[in-house]
PDB file of C-alpha atoms in Angstrom:
ATOM      1  CA  SER A   1     -57.436 -59.734 -62.359  1.00 67.00           C
ATOM      2  CA  LYS A   2     -56.002 -60.988 -59.082  1.00 76.00           C
ATOM      3  CA  LYS A   3     -52.520 -60.321 -60.394  1.00 77.00           C
ATOM      4  CA  GLY A   4     -53.462 -56.738 -61.312  1.00 76.00           C
ATOM      5  CA  LEU A   5     -54.997 -56.178 -57.863  1.00 77.00           C
ATOM      6  CA  ILE A   6     -51.839 -57.439 -56.116  1.00 80.00           C
ATOM      7  CA  ILE A   7     -49.653 -55.218 -58.304  1.00 80.00           C
ATOM      8  CA  ALA A   8     -51.882 -52.193 -57.557  1.00 78.00           C
ATOM      9  CA  ILE A   9     -51.760 -52.838 -53.786  1.00 81.00           C
ATOM     10  CA  ALA A  10     -47.975 -53.299 -53.905  1.00 78.00           C
ATOM     11  CA  ALA A  11     -47.607 -50.027 -55.823  1.00 76.00           C
ATOM     12  CA  VAL A  12     -49.737 -48.161 -53.262  1.00 73.00           C
ATOM     13  CA  VAL A  13     -47.727 -49.630 -50.375  1.00 73.00           C
ATOM     14  CA  LEU A  14     -44.431 -48.705 -52.042  1.00 70.00           C
ATOM     15  CA  LEU A  15     -45.596 -45.164 -52.764  1.00 69.00           C
ATOM     16  CA  ALA A  16     -46.904 -44.709 -49.217  1.00 68.00           C
ATOM     17  CA  GLY A  17     -43.686 -46.149 -47.800  1.00 67.00           C
ATOM     18  CA  GLY A  18     -41.561 -43.875 -49.988  1.00 66.00           C
ATOM     19  CA  GLY A  19     -43.622 -40.819 -49.023  1.00 63.00           C
ATOM     20  CA  GLY A  20     -43.402 -41.729 -45.338  1.00 60.00           C
ATOM     21  CA  ALA A  21     -39.654 -42.237 -45.602  1.00 59.00           C
ATOM     22  CA  ALA A  22     -39.265 -38.865 -47.319  1.00 59.00           C
ATOM     23  CA  PHE A  23     -41.368 -37.228 -44.579  1.00 57.00           C
ATOM     24  CA  PHE A  24     -39.222 -38.726 -41.817  1.00 58.00           C
ATOM     25  CA  MET A  25     -36.023 -37.790 -43.650  1.00 58.00           C
ATOM     26  CA  MET A  26     -37.084 -34.145 -43.929  1.00 60.00           C
ATOM     27  CA  LYS A  27     -38.465 -34.051 -40.368  1.00 58.00           C
ATOM     28  CA  GLY A  28     -35.436 -35.919 -39.014  1.00 54.00           C
ATOM     29  CA  GLY A  29     -33.049 -32.915 -39.248  1.00 53.00           C
ATOM     30  CA  ASP A  30     -33.984 -31.626 -35.800  1.00 55.00           C
ATOM     31  CA  HIS A  31     -34.088 -35.120 -34.417  1.00 61.00           C
ATOM     32  CA  ASP A  32     -30.610 -35.876 -35.801  1.00 70.00           C
ATOM     33  CA  GLU A  33     -29.128 -32.820 -34.058  1.00 73.00           C
ATOM     34  CA  GLU A  34     -30.779 -33.767 -30.777  1.00 76.00           C
ATOM     35  CA  ALA A  35     -29.647 -37.372 -31.164  1.00 75.00           C
ATOM     36  CA  ALA A  36     -26.087 -36.264 -31.906  1.00 69.00           C
ATOM     37  CA  ALA A  37     -26.068 -34.014 -28.834  1.00 68.00           C
ATOM     38  CA  ALA A  38     -27.451 -36.829 -26.678  1.00 70.00           C
ATOM     39  CA  LYS A  39     -24.870 -39.237 -28.081  1.00 69.00           C
ATOM     40  CA  ALA A  40     -22.042 -36.771 -27.360  1.00 64.00           C
ATOM     41  CA  GLU A  41     -23.313 -36.336 -23.792  1.00 63.00           C
ATOM     42  CA  GLU A  42     -23.425 -40.126 -23.310  1.00 66.00           C
ATOM     43  CA  LYS A  43     -19.886 -40.441 -24.652  1.00 65.00           C
ATOM     44  CA  ARG A  44     -18.670 -37.699 -22.294  1.00 67.00           C
ATOM     45  CA  LYS A  45     -20.360 -39.393 -19.344  1.00 67.00           C
ATOM     46  CA  ALA A  46     -18.905 -42.757 -20.336  1.00 70.00           C
ATOM     47  CA  SER A  47     -15.380 -41.336 -20.171  1.00 80.00           C
ATOM     48  CA  ARG A  48     -15.824 -40.232 -16.549  1.00 91.00           C
ATOM     49  CA  VAL A  49     -13.554 -41.733 -13.913  1.00 95.00           C
ATOM     50  CA  PHE A  50     -14.229 -42.344 -10.218  1.00 96.00           C
ATOM     51  CA  VAL A  51     -11.530 -41.320  -7.735  1.00 96.00           C
ATOM     52  CA  THR A  52     -11.907 -42.626  -4.182  1.00 96.00           C
ATOM     53  CA  LEU A  53     -10.443 -40.389  -1.482  1.00 97.00           C
ATOM     54  CA  GLU A  54      -9.347 -41.646   1.905  1.00 96.00           C
ATOM     55  CA  PRO A  55     -12.134 -41.107   4.464  1.00 97.00           C
ATOM     56  CA  PHE A  56     -12.297 -37.756   6.243  1.00 97.00           C
ATOM     57  CA  VAL A  57     -12.623 -37.663  10.038  1.00 97.00           C
ATOM     58  CA  VAL A  58     -13.296 -34.109  11.187  1.00 96.00           C
ATOM     59  CA  ASN A  59     -14.579 -32.213  14.205  1.00 96.00           C
ATOM     60  CA  LEU A  60     -17.776 -30.393  13.322  1.00 97.00           C
ATOM     61  CA  ALA A  61     -18.590 -26.765  14.058  1.00 95.00           C
ATOM     62  CA  ASP A  62     -21.155 -27.567  16.782  1.00 95.00           C
ATOM     63  CA  ARG A  63     -20.600 -25.418  19.886  1.00 91.00           C
ATOM     64  CA  GLU A  64     -22.977 -27.241  22.236  1.00 92.00           C
ATOM     65  CA  ALA A  65     -21.120 -30.545  22.144  1.00 93.00           C
ATOM     66  CA  GLU A  66     -18.104 -32.245  20.639  1.00 95.00           C
ATOM     67  CA  ARG A  67     -19.391 -33.710  17.369  1.00 96.00           C
ATOM     68  CA  TYR A  68     -17.491 -35.284  14.537  1.00 95.00           C
ATOM     69  CA  ALA A  69     -18.110 -36.734  11.107  1.00 97.00           C
ATOM     70  CA  GLN A  70     -16.484 -39.575   9.229  1.00 97.00           C
ATOM     71  CA  VAL A  71     -17.164 -39.161   5.527  1.00 97.00           C
ATOM     72  CA  GLY A  72     -16.036 -41.327   2.624  1.00 97.00           C
ATOM     73  CA  VAL A  73     -15.942 -39.327  -0.620  1.00 98.00           C
ATOM     74  CA  VAL A  74     -15.723 -40.547  -4.213  1.00 98.00           C
ATOM     75  CA  LEU A  75     -15.205 -37.858  -6.857  1.00 97.00           C
ATOM     76  CA  GLU A  76     -16.514 -38.417 -10.381  1.00 96.00           C
ATOM     77  CA  VAL A  77     -14.189 -36.537 -12.751  1.00 95.00           C
ATOM     78  CA  GLU A  78     -14.216 -35.811 -16.483  1.00 91.00           C
ATOM     79  CA  GLY A  79     -11.747 -38.368 -17.845  1.00 91.00           C
ATOM     80  CA  LYS A  80      -8.180 -39.526 -17.342  1.00 93.00           C
ATOM     81  CA  GLU A  81      -6.680 -36.035 -17.738  1.00 92.00           C
ATOM     82  CA  ALA A  82      -8.793 -34.663 -14.876  1.00 92.00           C
ATOM     83  CA  GLU A  83      -7.943 -37.744 -12.804  1.00 94.00           C
ATOM     84  CA  ALA A  84      -4.212 -37.137 -13.292  1.00 95.00           C
ATOM     85  CA  LYS A  85      -4.601 -33.465 -12.384  1.00 94.00           C
ATOM     86  CA  LEU A  86      -6.627 -34.400  -9.297  1.00 95.00           C
ATOM     87  CA  THR A  87      -4.027 -36.935  -8.187  1.00 95.00           C
ATOM     88  CA  ALA A  88      -1.250 -34.370  -8.578  1.00 96.00           C
ATOM     89  CA  LYS A  89      -3.193 -31.814  -6.513  1.00 97.00           C
ATOM     90  CA  MET A  90      -4.616 -34.296  -3.981  1.00 97.00           C
ATOM     91  CA  PRO A  91      -3.270 -32.584  -0.814  1.00 97.00           C
ATOM     92  CA  ALA A  92      -4.870 -29.269  -1.823  1.00 97.00           C
ATOM     93  CA  VAL A  93      -8.134 -30.985  -2.818  1.00 97.00           C
ATOM     94  CA  ARG A  94      -8.305 -32.888   0.491  1.00 97.00           C
ATOM     95  CA  ASN A  95      -7.594 -29.650   2.377  1.00 97.00           C
ATOM     96  CA  GLU A  96     -10.484 -27.839   0.649  1.00 97.00           C
ATOM     97  CA  ILE A  97     -12.885 -30.691   1.402  1.00 97.00           C
ATOM     98  CA  LEU A  98     -11.673 -31.026   5.001  1.00 97.00           C
ATOM     99  CA  LEU A  99     -12.179 -27.309   5.660  1.00 97.00           C
ATOM    100  CA  LEU A 100     -15.625 -27.440   4.095  1.00 97.00           C
ATOM    101  CA  ILE A 101     -16.855 -30.439   6.101  1.00 97.00           C
ATOM    102  CA  SER A 102     -15.420 -29.094   9.371  1.00 96.00           C
ATOM    103  CA  SER A 103     -17.370 -25.839   8.889  1.00 97.00           C
ATOM    104  CA  LYS A 104     -20.687 -27.735   9.053  1.00 97.00           C
ATOM    105  CA  ARG A 105     -22.857 -28.527  12.066  1.00 96.00           C
ATOM    106  CA  ALA A 106     -24.225 -31.984  12.765  1.00 96.00           C
ATOM    107  CA  THR A 107     -27.769 -30.774  12.083  1.00 95.00           C
ATOM    108  CA  ASP A 108     -26.640 -29.628   8.611  1.00 94.00           C
ATOM    109  CA  LEU A 109     -25.427 -33.118   7.739  1.00 96.00           C
ATOM    110  CA  THR A 110     -28.097 -35.428   9.137  1.00 94.00           C
ATOM    111  CA  THR A 111     -30.763 -34.806   6.477  1.00 96.00           C
ATOM    112  CA  ARG A 112     -30.746 -35.900   2.851  1.00 96.00           C
ATOM    113  CA  GLU A 113     -30.984 -32.257   1.753  1.00 97.00           C
ATOM    114  CA  GLY A 114     -27.967 -31.404   3.914  1.00 96.00           C
ATOM    115  CA  LYS A 115     -25.912 -34.200   2.386  1.00 97.00           C
ATOM    116  CA  GLU A 116     -26.934 -33.155  -1.143  1.00 97.00           C
ATOM    117  CA  ALA A 117     -25.997 -29.541  -0.370  1.00 97.00           C
ATOM    118  CA  LEU A 118     -22.623 -30.710   0.975  1.00 97.00           C
ATOM    119  CA  ALA A 119     -22.045 -32.775  -2.193  1.00 97.00           C
ATOM    120  CA  SER A 120     -22.753 -29.687  -4.347  1.00 96.00           C
ATOM    121  CA  GLU A 121     -20.340 -27.620  -2.279  1.00 97.00           C
ATOM    122  CA  ILE A 122     -17.645 -30.319  -2.503  1.00 97.00           C
ATOM    123  CA  VAL A 123     -17.959 -30.305  -6.321  1.00 96.00           C
ATOM    124  CA  VAL A 124     -16.997 -26.617  -6.301  1.00 95.00           C
ATOM    125  CA  SER A 125     -14.377 -26.834  -3.517  1.00 96.00           C
ATOM    126  CA  ALA A 126     -12.593 -29.851  -5.017  1.00 96.00           C
ATOM    127  CA  ALA A 127     -12.333 -28.174  -8.423  1.00 95.00           C
ATOM    128  CA  ARG A 128     -10.702 -24.950  -7.201  1.00 94.00           C
ATOM    129  CA  PRO A 129      -7.228 -26.487  -6.663  1.00 95.00           C
ATOM    130  CA  LEU A 130      -7.496 -27.875 -10.198  1.00 92.00           C
ATOM    131  CA  GLY A 131      -7.657 -24.323 -11.546  1.00 91.00           C
ATOM    132  CA  TRP A 132     -11.419 -24.133 -12.103  1.00 90.00           C
ATOM    133  CA  THR A 133     -13.298 -21.009 -11.077  1.00 90.00           C
ATOM    134  CA  PRO A 134     -17.070 -21.081 -10.616  1.00 86.00           C
ATOM    135  CA  PRO A 135     -18.879 -18.722 -13.023  1.00 83.00           C
ATOM    136  CA  GLU A 136     -20.186 -16.461 -10.236  1.00 74.00           C
ATOM    137  CA  GLU A 137     -16.647 -16.057  -8.872  1.00 58.00           C
ATOM    138  CA  GLU A 138     -15.029 -15.071 -12.158  1.00 54.00           C
ATOM    139  CA  PRO A 139     -13.498 -11.604 -12.013  1.00 55.00           C
ATOM    140  CA  GLU A 140     -15.801  -8.907 -13.264  1.00 54.00           C
ATOM    141  CA  GLU A 141     -14.907  -6.435 -15.968  1.00 55.00           C
ATOM    142  CA  GLU A 142     -12.219  -4.008 -14.874  1.00 55.00           C
ATOM    143  CA  PRO A 143     -13.570  -0.562 -14.066  1.00 55.00           C
ATOM    144  CA  ALA A 144     -12.873   2.096 -16.657  1.00 55.00           C
ATOM    145  CA  PRO A 145      -9.994   4.440 -15.816  1.00 56.00           C
ATOM    146  CA  LYS A 146     -10.969   7.779 -14.360  1.00 58.00           C
ATOM    147  CA  VAL A 147     -10.434  10.680 -16.716  1.00 56.00           C
ATOM    148  CA  LYS A 148      -9.872  14.292 -15.709  1.00 57.00           C
ATOM    149  CA  THR A 149     -12.554  16.614 -16.985  1.00 57.00           C
ATOM    150  CA  LYS A 150     -12.146  20.181 -18.175  1.00 60.00           C
ATOM    151  CA  ASP A 151     -13.108  21.585 -14.799  1.00 59.00           C
ATOM    152  CA  GLY A 152     -10.305  19.617 -13.103  1.00 57.00           C
ATOM    153  CA  GLY A 153     -12.608  17.099 -11.457  1.00 56.00           C
ATOM    154  CA  LYS A 154     -12.443  13.406 -12.093  1.00 54.00           C
ATOM    155  CA  ASP A 155     -14.941  11.813 -14.389  1.00 53.00           C
ATOM    156  CA  LYS A 156     -16.381   8.528 -13.149  1.00 53.00           C
ATOM    157  CA  GLY A 157     -15.238   6.780 -16.301  1.00 52.00           C
ATOM    158  CA  LYS A 158     -18.333   7.315 -18.441  1.00 53.00           C
ATOM    159  CA  ASP A 159     -16.345   8.572 -21.445  1.00 52.00           C
ATOM    160  CA  ALA A 160     -13.680   5.928 -21.001  1.00 51.00           C
ATOM    161  CA  LYS A 161     -16.336   3.204 -20.883  1.00 51.00           C
ATOM    162  CA  ALA A 162     -17.859   4.468 -24.097  1.00 51.00           C
ATOM    163  CA  LYS A 163     -14.452   4.373 -25.784  1.00 55.00           C
ATOM    164  CA  ALA A 164     -13.443   0.995 -24.325  1.00 55.00           C
ATOM    165  CA  LYS A 165     -13.573  -1.992 -26.609  1.00 58.00           C
ATOM    166  CA  PRO A 166     -16.405  -4.400 -25.865  1.00 59.00           C
ATOM    167  CA  ARG A 167     -15.253  -7.601 -24.207  1.00 60.00           C
ATOM    168  CA  LYS A 168     -16.150 -10.970 -25.615  1.00 60.00           C
ATOM    169  CA  VAL A 169     -18.346 -13.110 -23.439  1.00 58.00           C
ATOM    170  CA  VAL A 170     -16.420 -16.302 -22.883  1.00 63.00           C
ATOM    171  CA  GLU A 171     -18.207 -19.502 -21.980  1.00 70.00           C
ATOM    172  CA  PRO A 172     -16.841 -20.698 -18.614  1.00 72.00           C
ATOM    173  CA  ALA A 173     -14.799 -23.883 -18.623  1.00 81.00           C
ATOM    174  CA  PRO A 174     -16.714 -26.941 -17.446  1.00 87.00           C
ATOM    175  CA  ASN A 175     -16.046 -28.146 -13.920  1.00 91.00           C
ATOM    176  CA  PRO A 176     -13.639 -31.121 -14.051  1.00 93.00           C
ATOM    177  CA  VAL A 177     -15.407 -32.594 -10.993  1.00 94.00           C
ATOM    178  CA  ALA A 178     -18.727 -33.818 -12.353  1.00 93.00           C
ATOM    179  CA  ALA A 179     -20.242 -35.247  -9.173  1.00 95.00           C
ATOM    180  CA  VAL A 180     -19.610 -36.334  -5.600  1.00 97.00           C
ATOM    181  CA  HIS A 181     -20.700 -39.679  -4.221  1.00 97.00           C
ATOM    182  CA  PHE A 182     -20.562 -40.601  -0.550  1.00 97.00           C
ATOM    183  CA  ALA A 183     -19.128 -44.044   0.207  1.00 96.00           C
ATOM    184  CA  SER A 184     -19.813 -43.659   3.937  1.00 96.00           C
ATOM    185  CA  PHE A 185     -21.309 -40.968   6.143  1.00 97.00           C
ATOM    186  CA  ILE A 186     -21.249 -41.105   9.951  1.00 96.00           C
ATOM    187  CA  VAL A 187     -22.064 -38.161  12.209  1.00 96.00           C
ATOM    188  CA  GLN A 188     -21.604 -38.555  15.989  1.00 93.00           C
TER     189      GLN A 188
END
């Protein structure tokens, strides 16, 4: 009697466990895709490389007084290939960053928000010499050629646009500069 009760309880536990496992296996499809995407993102982030630039000392754009900034910048780039490209283009990258910082006023750089805005701008400026174009700066679709109409006037391209082949929407390339970190930041 005790033996039968133990066997019955074990059977119920096994059936419940098997049903629960089947439920999680069927439900796990979405979770597996999300987990795979998260794992891929972690792997991509793990391959990032930090490149320390020599500190920048620049005059700021203040007109009321002579102000300058000394800024230490560390670029976080997407892997060894981006690091090699950055190293090869270092003079152009430094020039872009130098021009950007020197266009700022001291009041723009003394707040946390100002520093974060500068970091975001450096991400874009440092990537341009590496051949990256921000999505909003990508060239727009070429205008349709103007076609002469029967009355001798020029059509604004309506017919040509209708006959033009549709262009594929291409996903923009990811920015090779993932983030900017400040190693030092002095404004005087």
